[in-house]
Coordinates of C-alpha atoms in Angstrom, one line a residue:
M36 CA -3.5 -31.5 -24.5
I37 CA -3.8 -31.3 -20.7
P38 CA -6.4 -28.8 -19.4
L39 CA -5.2 -25.8 -17.5
R40 CA -7.1 -26.7 -14.3
H41 CA -4.6 -29.6 -13.7
Y42 CA -1.8 -27.1 -13.2
L43 CA -3.6 -24.8 -10.8
L44 CA -3.0 -25.1 -7.1
F45 CA -6.5 -23.8 -6.2
D46 CA -9.9 -24.6 -7.7
F47 CA -11.3 -21.3 -9.0
S48 CA -14.7 -22.7 -10.0
F49 CA -16.1 -21.4 -6.7
F50 CA -15.6 -17.8 -7.8
N51 CA -17.6 -18.3 -11.0
K52 CA -20.7 -19.3 -9.0
N53 CA -20.8 -16.5 -6.5
L54 CA -20.8 -13.1 -8.2
T55 CA -21.6 -11.1 -5.0
L56 CA -18.5 -12.5 -3.3
N57 CA -16.4 -11.6 -6.3
I58 CA -17.6 -8.0 -6.2
L59 CA -17.1 -7.7 -2.4
L60 CA -13.6 -9.2 -2.7
L61 CA -12.7 -6.8 -5.5
V62 CA -14.0 -3.8 -3.6
L63 CA -12.0 -4.9 -0.5
F64 CA -8.9 -5.4 -2.6
V65 CA -9.2 -1.9 -4.1
I66 CA -9.8 -0.4 -0.6
L67 CA -6.7 -2.2 0.8
I68 CA -4.6 -1.0 -2.1
L69 CA -5.7 2.6 -1.6
L70 CA -5.1 2.4 2.2
T71 CA -1.6 1.0 1.6
S72 CA -0.8 3.8 -0.9
Y73 CA -2.2 6.4 1.5
L74 CA -0.1 5.2 4.4
A75 CA 3.0 5.0 2.2
L76 CA 2.5 8.6 1.0
N77 CA 2.1 9.7 4.6
E78 CA 5.3 8.0 5.7
A79 CA 7.2 9.6 2.8
A80 CA 5.8 13.0 3.6
Y81 CA 6.7 12.6 7.3
L82 CA 10.3 11.6 6.6
N83 CA 10.8 14.4 4.1
S84 CA 9.3 17.0 6.4
N85 CA 11.8 16.1 9.1
S86 CA 14.8 16.6 6.9
L87 CA 13.4 20.0 5.7
R88 CA 12.9 21.0 9.3
L89 CA 16.4 20.1 10.2
K90 CA 17.8 22.2 7.3
I91 CA 15.8 25.2 8.5
F92 CA 17.0 24.7 12.0
L93 CA 20.6 24.6 10.7
E94 CA 20.1 27.8 8.7
E95 CA 18.7 29.5 11.8
K96 CA 21.6 28.1 13.9
K97 CA 19.2 26.7 16.6
K98 CA 20.7 24.7 19.4
G99 CA 20.4 21.0 19.0
A100 CA 20.2 21.0 15.2
K101 CA 23.7 19.6 14.8
K102 CA 22.8 16.5 16.7

């Protein structure tokens, strides 16, 4: 049977030797995922608030709301 390491494109043995680097990379990965989700939520909230504002403007019959 052929060992799994022959099928890998990258040698992962480096990560087994350096535990501190593993922890730092994991923390960085989690921070980046949280930052990405925060920015995506902000974008969704911004886009939804604009549509709500337009509906209110239409109900109040303000000028420029129909554009």
